[in-house]
Coordinates of C-alpha atoms in Angstrom, one line a residue:
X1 CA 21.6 6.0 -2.7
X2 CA 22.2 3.6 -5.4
X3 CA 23.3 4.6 -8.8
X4 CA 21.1 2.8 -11.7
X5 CA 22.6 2.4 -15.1
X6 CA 22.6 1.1 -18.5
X7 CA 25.9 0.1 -19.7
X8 CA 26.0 -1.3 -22.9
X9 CA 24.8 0.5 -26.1
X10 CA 22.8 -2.4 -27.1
X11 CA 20.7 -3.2 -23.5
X12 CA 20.5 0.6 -24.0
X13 CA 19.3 1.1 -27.4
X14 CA 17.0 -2.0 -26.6
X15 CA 15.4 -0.1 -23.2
X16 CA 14.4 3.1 -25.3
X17 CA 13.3 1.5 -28.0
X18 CA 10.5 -0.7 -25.6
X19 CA 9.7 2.7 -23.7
X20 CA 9.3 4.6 -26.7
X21 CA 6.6 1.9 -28.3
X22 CA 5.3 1.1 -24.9
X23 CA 3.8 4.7 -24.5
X24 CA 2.5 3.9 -28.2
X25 CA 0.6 1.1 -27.0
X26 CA -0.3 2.5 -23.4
X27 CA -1.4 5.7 -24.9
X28 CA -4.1 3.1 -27.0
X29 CA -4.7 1.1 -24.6
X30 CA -5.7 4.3 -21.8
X31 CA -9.8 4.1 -22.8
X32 CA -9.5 0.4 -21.8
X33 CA -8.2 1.7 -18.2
X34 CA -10.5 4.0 -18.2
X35 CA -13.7 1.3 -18.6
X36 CA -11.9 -0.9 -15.9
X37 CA -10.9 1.4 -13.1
X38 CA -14.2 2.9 -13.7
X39 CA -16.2 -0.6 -13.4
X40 CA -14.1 -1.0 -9.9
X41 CA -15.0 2.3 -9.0
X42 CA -19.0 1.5 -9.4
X43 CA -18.7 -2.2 -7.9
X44 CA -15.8 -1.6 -5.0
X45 CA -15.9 -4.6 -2.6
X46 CA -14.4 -4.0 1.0
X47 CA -11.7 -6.1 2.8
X48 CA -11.9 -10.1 2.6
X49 CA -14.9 -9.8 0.3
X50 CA -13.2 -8.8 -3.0
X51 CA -14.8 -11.8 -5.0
X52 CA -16.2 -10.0 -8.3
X53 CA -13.4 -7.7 -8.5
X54 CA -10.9 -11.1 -8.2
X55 CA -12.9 -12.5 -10.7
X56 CA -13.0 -9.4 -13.4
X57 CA -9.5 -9.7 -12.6
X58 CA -9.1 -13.2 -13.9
X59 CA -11.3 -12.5 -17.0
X60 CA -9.0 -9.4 -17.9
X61 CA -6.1 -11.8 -17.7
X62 CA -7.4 -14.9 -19.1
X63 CA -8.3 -13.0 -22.4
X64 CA -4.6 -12.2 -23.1
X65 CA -3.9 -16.0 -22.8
X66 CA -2.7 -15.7 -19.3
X67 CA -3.3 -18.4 -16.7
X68 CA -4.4 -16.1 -13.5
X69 CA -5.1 -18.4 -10.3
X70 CA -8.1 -17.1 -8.1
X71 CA -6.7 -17.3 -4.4
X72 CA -8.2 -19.0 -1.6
X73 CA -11.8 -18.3 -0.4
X74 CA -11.9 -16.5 -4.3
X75 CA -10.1 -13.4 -3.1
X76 CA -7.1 -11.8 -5.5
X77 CA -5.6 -13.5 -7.9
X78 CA -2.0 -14.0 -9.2
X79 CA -0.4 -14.4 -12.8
X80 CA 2.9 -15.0 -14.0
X81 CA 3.9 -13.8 -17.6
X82 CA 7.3 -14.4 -19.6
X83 CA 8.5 -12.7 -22.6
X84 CA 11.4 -12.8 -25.2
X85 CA 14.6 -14.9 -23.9
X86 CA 15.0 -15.7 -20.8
X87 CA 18.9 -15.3 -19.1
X88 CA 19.5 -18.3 -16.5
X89 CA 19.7 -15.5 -13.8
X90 CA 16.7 -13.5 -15.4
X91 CA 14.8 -12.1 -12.5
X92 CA 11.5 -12.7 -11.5
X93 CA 9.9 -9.3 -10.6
X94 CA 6.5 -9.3 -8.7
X95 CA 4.1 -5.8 -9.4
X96 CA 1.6 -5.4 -6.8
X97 CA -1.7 -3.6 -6.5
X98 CA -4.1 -3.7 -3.3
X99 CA -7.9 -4.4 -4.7
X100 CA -10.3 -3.9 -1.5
X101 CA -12.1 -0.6 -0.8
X102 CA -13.5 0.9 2.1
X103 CA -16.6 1.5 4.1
X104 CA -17.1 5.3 3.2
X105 CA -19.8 6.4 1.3
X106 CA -19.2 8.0 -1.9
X107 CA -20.4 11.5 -2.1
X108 CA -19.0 12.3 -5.8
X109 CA -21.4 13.1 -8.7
X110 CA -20.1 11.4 -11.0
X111 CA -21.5 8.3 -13.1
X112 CA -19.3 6.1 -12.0
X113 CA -19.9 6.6 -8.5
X114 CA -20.0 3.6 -6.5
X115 CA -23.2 1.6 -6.9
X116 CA -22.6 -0.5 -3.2
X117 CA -24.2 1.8 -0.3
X118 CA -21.8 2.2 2.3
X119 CA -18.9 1.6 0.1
X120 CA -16.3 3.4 -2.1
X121 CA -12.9 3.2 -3.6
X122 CA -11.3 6.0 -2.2
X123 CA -7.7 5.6 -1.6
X124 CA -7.1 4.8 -5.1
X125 CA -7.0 1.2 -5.1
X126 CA -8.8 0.7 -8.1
X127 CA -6.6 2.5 -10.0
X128 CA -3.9 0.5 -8.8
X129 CA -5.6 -2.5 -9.7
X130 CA -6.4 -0.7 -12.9
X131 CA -2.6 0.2 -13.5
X132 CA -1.4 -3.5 -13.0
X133 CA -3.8 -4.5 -15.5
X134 CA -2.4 -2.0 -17.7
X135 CA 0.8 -3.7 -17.1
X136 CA -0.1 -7.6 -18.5
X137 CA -2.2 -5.8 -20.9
X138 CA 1.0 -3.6 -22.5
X139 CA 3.6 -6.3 -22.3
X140 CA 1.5 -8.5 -23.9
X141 CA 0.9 -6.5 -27.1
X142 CA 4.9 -6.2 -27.3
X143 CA 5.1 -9.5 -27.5
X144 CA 5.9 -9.4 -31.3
X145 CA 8.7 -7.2 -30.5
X146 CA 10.5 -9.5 -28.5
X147 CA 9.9 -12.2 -31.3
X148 CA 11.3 -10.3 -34.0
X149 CA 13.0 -7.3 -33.4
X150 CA 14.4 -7.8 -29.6
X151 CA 15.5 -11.6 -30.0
X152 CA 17.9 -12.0 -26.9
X153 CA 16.0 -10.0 -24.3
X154 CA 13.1 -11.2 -22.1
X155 CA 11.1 -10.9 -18.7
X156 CA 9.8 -12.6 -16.2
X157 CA 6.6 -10.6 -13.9
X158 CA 4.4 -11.9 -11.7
X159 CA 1.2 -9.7 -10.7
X160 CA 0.1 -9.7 -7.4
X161 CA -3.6 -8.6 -7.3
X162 CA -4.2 -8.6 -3.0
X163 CA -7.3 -8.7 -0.8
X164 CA -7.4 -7.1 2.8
X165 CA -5.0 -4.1 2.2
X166 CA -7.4 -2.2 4.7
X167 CA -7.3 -4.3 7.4
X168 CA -3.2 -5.7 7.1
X169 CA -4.4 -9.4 6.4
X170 CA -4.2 -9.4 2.7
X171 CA -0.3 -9.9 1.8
X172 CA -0.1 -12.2 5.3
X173 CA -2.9 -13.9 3.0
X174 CA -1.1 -14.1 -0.1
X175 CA 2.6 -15.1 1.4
X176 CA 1.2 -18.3 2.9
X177 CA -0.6 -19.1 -0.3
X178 CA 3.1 -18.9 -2.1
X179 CA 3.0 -15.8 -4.2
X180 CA 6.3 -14.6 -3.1
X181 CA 8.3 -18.0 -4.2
X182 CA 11.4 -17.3 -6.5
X183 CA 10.3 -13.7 -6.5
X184 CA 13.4 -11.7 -6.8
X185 CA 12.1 -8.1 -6.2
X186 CA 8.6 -6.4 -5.9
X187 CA 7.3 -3.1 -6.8
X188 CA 4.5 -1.3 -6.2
X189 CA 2.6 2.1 -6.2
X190 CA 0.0 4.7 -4.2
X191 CA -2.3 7.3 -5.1
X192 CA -0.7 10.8 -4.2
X193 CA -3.4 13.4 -4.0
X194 CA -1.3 16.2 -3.0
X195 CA 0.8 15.8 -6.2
X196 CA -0.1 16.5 -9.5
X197 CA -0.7 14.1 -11.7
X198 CA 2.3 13.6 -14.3
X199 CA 4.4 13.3 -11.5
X200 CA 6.0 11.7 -8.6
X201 CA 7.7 11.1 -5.7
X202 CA 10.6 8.6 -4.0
X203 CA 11.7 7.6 -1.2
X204 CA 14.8 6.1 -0.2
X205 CA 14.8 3.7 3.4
X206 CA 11.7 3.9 5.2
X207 CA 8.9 4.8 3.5
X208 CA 6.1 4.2 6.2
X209 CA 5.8 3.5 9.9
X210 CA 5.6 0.4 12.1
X211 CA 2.0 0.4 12.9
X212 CA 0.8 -1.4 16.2
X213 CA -3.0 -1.6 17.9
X214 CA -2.6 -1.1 21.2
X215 CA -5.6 -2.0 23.5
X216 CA -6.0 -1.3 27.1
X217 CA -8.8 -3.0 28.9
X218 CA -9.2 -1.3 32.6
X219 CA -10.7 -3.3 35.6
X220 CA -12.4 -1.4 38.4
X221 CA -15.1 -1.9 40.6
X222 CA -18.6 -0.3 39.9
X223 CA -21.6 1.8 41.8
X224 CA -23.7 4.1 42.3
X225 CA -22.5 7.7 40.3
X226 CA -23.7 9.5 43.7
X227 CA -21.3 7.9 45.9
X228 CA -17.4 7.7 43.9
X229 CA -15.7 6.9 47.5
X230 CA -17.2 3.2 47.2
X231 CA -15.8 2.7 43.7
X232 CA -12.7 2.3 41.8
X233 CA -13.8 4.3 38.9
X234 CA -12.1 2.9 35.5
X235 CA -13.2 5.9 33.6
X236 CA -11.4 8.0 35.6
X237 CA -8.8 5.8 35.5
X238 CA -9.0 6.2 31.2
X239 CA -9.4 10.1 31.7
X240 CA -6.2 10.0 33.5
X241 CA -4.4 7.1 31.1
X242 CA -5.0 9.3 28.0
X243 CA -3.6 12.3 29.6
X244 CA -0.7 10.5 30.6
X245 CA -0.1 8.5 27.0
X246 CA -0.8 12.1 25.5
X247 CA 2.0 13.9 27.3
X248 CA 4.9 11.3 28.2
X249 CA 4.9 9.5 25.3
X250 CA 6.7 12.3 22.8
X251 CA 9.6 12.9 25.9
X252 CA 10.2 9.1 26.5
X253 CA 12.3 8.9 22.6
X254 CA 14.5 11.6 20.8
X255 CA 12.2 14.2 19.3
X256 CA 13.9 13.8 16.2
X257 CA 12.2 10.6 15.9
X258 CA 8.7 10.5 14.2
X259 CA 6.1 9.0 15.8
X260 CA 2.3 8.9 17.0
X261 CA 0.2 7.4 19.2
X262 CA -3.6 8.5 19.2
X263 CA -6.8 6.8 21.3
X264 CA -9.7 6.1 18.6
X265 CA -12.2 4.1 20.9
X266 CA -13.3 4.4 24.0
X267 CA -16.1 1.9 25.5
X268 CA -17.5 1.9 29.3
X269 CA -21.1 2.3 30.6
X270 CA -24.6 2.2 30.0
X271 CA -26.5 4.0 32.6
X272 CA -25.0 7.8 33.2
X273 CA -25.9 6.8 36.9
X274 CA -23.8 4.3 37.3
X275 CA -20.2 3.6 37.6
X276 CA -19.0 0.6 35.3
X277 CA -16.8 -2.1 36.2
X278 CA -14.3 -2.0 33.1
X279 CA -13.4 0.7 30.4
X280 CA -11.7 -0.3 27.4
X281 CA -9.8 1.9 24.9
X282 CA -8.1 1.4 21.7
X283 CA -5.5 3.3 20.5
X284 CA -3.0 3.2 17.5
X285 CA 0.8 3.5 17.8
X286 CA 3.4 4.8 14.6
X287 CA 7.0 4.6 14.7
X288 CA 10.0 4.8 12.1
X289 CA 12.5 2.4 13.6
X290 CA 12.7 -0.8 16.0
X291 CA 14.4 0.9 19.4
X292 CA 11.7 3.8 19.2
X293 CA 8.9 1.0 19.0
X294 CA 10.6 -0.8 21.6
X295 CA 10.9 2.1 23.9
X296 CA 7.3 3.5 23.0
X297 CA 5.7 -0.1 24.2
X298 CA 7.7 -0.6 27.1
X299 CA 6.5 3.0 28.2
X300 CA 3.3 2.6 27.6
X301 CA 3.1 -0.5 30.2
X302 CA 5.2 1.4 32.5
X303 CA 2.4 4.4 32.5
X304 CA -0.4 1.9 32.5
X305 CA 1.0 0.1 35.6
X306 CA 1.8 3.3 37.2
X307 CA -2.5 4.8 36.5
X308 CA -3.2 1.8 38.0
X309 CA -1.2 1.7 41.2
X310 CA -2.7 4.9 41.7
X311 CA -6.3 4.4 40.9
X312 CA -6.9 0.8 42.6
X313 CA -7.5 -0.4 39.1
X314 CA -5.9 -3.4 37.3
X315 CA -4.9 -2.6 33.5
X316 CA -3.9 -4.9 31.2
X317 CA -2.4 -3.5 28.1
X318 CA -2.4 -5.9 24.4
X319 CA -0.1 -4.7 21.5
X320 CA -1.9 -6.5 18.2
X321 CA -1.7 -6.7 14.4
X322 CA 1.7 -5.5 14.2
X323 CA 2.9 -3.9 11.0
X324 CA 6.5 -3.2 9.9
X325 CA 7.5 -0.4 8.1
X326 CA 7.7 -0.4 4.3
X327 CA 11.5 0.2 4.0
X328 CA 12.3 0.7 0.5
X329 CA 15.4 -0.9 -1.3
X330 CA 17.9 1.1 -2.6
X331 CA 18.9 -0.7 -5.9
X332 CA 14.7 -0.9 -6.9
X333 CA 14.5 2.6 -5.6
X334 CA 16.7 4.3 -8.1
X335 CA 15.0 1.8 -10.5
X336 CA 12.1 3.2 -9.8
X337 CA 13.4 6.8 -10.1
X338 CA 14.8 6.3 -13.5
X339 CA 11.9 4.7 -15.2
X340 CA 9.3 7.8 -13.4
X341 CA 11.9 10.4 -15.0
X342 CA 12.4 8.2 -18.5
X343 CA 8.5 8.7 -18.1
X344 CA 7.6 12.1 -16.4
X345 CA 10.9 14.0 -17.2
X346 CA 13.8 15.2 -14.5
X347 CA 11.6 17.7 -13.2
X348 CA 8.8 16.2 -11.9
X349 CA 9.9 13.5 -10.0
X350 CA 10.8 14.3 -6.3
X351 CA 12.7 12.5 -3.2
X352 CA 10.2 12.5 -0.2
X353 CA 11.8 14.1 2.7
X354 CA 10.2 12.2 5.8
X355 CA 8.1 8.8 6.2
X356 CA 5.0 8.4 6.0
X357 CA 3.0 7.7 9.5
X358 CA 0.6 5.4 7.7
X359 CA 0.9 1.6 7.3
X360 CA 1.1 -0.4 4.2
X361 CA 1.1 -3.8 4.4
X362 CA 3.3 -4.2 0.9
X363 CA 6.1 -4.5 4.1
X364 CA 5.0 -8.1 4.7
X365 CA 6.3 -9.0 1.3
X366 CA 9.5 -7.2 2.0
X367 CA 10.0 -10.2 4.3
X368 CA 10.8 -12.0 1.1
X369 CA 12.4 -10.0 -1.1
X370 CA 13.7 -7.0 -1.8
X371 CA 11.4 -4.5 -2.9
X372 CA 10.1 -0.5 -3.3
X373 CA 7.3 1.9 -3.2
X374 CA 6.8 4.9 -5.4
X375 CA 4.2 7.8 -4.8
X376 CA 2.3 9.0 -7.9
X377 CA 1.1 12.1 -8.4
X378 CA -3.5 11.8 -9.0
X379 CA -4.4 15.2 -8.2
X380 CA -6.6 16.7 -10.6
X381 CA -6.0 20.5 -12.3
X382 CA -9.4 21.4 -12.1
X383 CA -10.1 20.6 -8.4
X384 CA -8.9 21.4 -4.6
X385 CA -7.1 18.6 -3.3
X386 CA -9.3 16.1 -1.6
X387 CA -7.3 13.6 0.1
X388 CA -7.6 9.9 0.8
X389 CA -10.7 8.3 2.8
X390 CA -12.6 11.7 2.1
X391 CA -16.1 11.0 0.3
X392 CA -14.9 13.2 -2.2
X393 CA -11.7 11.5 -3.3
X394 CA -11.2 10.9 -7.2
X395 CA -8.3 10.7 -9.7
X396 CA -7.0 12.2 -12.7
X397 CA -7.2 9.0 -14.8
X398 CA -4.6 10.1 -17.1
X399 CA -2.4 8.7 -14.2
X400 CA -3.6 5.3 -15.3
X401 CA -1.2 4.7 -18.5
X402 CA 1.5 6.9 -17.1
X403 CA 1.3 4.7 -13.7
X404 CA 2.1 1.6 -15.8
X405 CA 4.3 2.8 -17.9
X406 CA 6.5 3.4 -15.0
X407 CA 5.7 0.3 -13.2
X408 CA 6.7 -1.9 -16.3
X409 CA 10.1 0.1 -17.3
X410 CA 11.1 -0.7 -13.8
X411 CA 10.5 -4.1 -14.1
X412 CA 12.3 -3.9 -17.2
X413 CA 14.9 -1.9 -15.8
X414 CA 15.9 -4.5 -13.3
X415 CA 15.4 -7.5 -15.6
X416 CA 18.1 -5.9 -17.8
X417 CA 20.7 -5.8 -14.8
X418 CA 19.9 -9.0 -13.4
X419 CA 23.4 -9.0 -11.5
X420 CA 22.5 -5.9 -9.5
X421 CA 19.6 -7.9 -7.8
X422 CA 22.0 -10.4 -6.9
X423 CA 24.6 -7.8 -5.8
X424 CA 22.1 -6.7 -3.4
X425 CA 20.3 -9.6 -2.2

């Protein structure tokens, strides 16, 4: 674990004083994140198809005299901001937020319930988006400070407003379009329903799993459902493959090792009296480090070519849309820790134990540069916890100025100590 720390009185004196006039302005400025996480909310836009939300985006930022540049095919958009005095070895730190939502309906009575059938913003991502915001639209009424009463200190951000979080495209999107040039570090957030909002939770290493599609596409040979001797039946042959995935794969790596693989589609037929030619299944593999993933895929073609020895079959096995794992830095970790407990207080922020199995595909920009994730507490008192991707799923929107609060004194944080970037780079 890295240690994070202020050393001089006057980079100190100069970090409280922005935090404490920060909340100040936050605190103002929460009715604003209200209106706009609740606009998202209403108008949510699913994966590749984000255009109106890319564009409030831009109008958002334009109107603080920023210059935000809509991304190809007019989904997400990206801004860079500078403040105060800039060091030669200033940092440049990038804050993302994910902007798509996803094809659930949205069952909440509420009135800002999504107005797009078939779609809803619910795993938070419009509060992310709202947070970021929150962000360009705090800094930038500090700006005075740093003119007059912080001469000698600046910052560098660049936000990073992505498409396609849903479907792992988005970020591949965005680093081929150049957002992550000269970016020194990147930090980003998540919804936590089963947390409390007012606080929140680290991690240090890996903070989600390697995420992999596996499809298997079984060949057999088809007939009549009365007579099985004349066919190779590729449905048994799936019966049999998913019982053998089920049970070998947790015994073929240490069991100290988390991991998951679980079948979501199957396809095969169209008459029940009648034996098909192929089956196809789709499945979706988790793991926490590269020698488990390794292992995990070369078992799974080992038991595939072993069902299909057996059954007469031919099975050919495709591993696609690979993910790495988020894998959190440790210098922009304890960042990140410092600023949520400068924030939340000591006692309510928390060190998560294990990864997560879900993907994220903030990893791609970890390809880059160094960067971290931090867990924030949404749940509200007054409800059960509904988690994310239910119908149900909702905020405590007092989350919104405490989210960027945290997000901006860790960019701060690290622009202050420039040379621990470089340390760990």
């Amino acid at each position: 674990m890295a240690s994070f720390s202020l050393d001089q009185a006057e980079i100190r004196a100069f970090y409280q004083a922005f935090s404490k006039q920060l909340e100040i302005e936050l605190k103002e400025l929460e009715p604003t994140l209200v209106d706009i996480r609740r606009t998202l909310h209403k108008y949510p836009e699913v994966s590749g198809e984000e255009k109106r939300t890319s564009q409030l985006i831009s109008e958002k930022l334009n109107a603080i005299g920023l210059q935000p540049q809509i991304m190809r095919k007019d989904v997400g958009v990206t801004a860079d901001l500078t403040l105060g005095t800039i060091a030669p070895n200033a940092p440049l730190i990038a804050i993302r937020a994910d902007i798509d939502a996803l094809r659930i309906t949205d069952q909440k009575e509420v009135d800002y319930c999504s107005h797009n059938p078939g779609i809803g913003h619910l795993c938070g991502h419009d509060a992310h988006t709202a947070i970021t915001l929150g962000v360009a639209l705090g800094v930038n009424r500090l700006a005075e400070y740093f003119k007059n009463q912080w001469k000698g200190f600046g910052l560098r951000l660049r936000f990073i407003f992505q498409p396609a979080e849903e479907i792992c495209l988005g970020a591949r999107w965005l680093v081929k379009q150049g957002v992550m040039e000269d970016v020194d570090a990147i930090i980003g957030l998540h919804m936590d329903p089963e947390i409390e909002a007012g606080a929140a939770n680290i991690r240090y290493g890996v903070m989600t799993a390697f995420c992999d599609e596996v499809q298997f596409k079984i060949h057999g040979t088809g007939g009549h459902a009365a007579r099985p001797h004349h066919v190779d039946d590729p449905i048994t042959t799936a019966a049999q493959l998913i019982s053998s995935l089920y049970q070998n794969l947790p015994r073929s790596i240490d069991s100290r090792t988390p991991a998951v693989f679980t079948i979501g589609q199957i396809a095969a037929g169209q008459a029940p009296n009648v034996v098909p030619e192929t089956a196809e299944l789709r499945g979706s593999l988790r793991s926490t480090n590269e020698h488990a993933r390794s292992v995990l895929h070369k078992t799974i073609e080992d038991i595939a070519q072993g069902i299909a020895l057996s059954t007469g079959t031919r099975i050919d096995v495709l591993f696609k849309s690979p993910l790495p794992a988020v894998v959190n830095d440790s210098i922009i970790t304890a960042a990140f820790e410092q600023s949520a407990k400068d924030v939340l207080g000591h006692q309510q922020v928390g060190q998560i134990d294990m990864p997560s199995m879900g993907g994220e595909d903030f990893s791609i920009y970890l390809n880059s540069a160094p960067g971290s994730m931090l867990r924030l507490g949404c749940a509200r008192p007054d409800q059960e916890v509904v988690f994310l991707h239910s119908p149900y799923f909702d905020i405590d929107e007092r989350v919104l100025a405490i989210g960027s609060r945290i997000m901006l004194q860790t960019a701060l944080l690290l622009s202050l100590n420039p040379q621990i970037l470089q340390k760990g780079s």
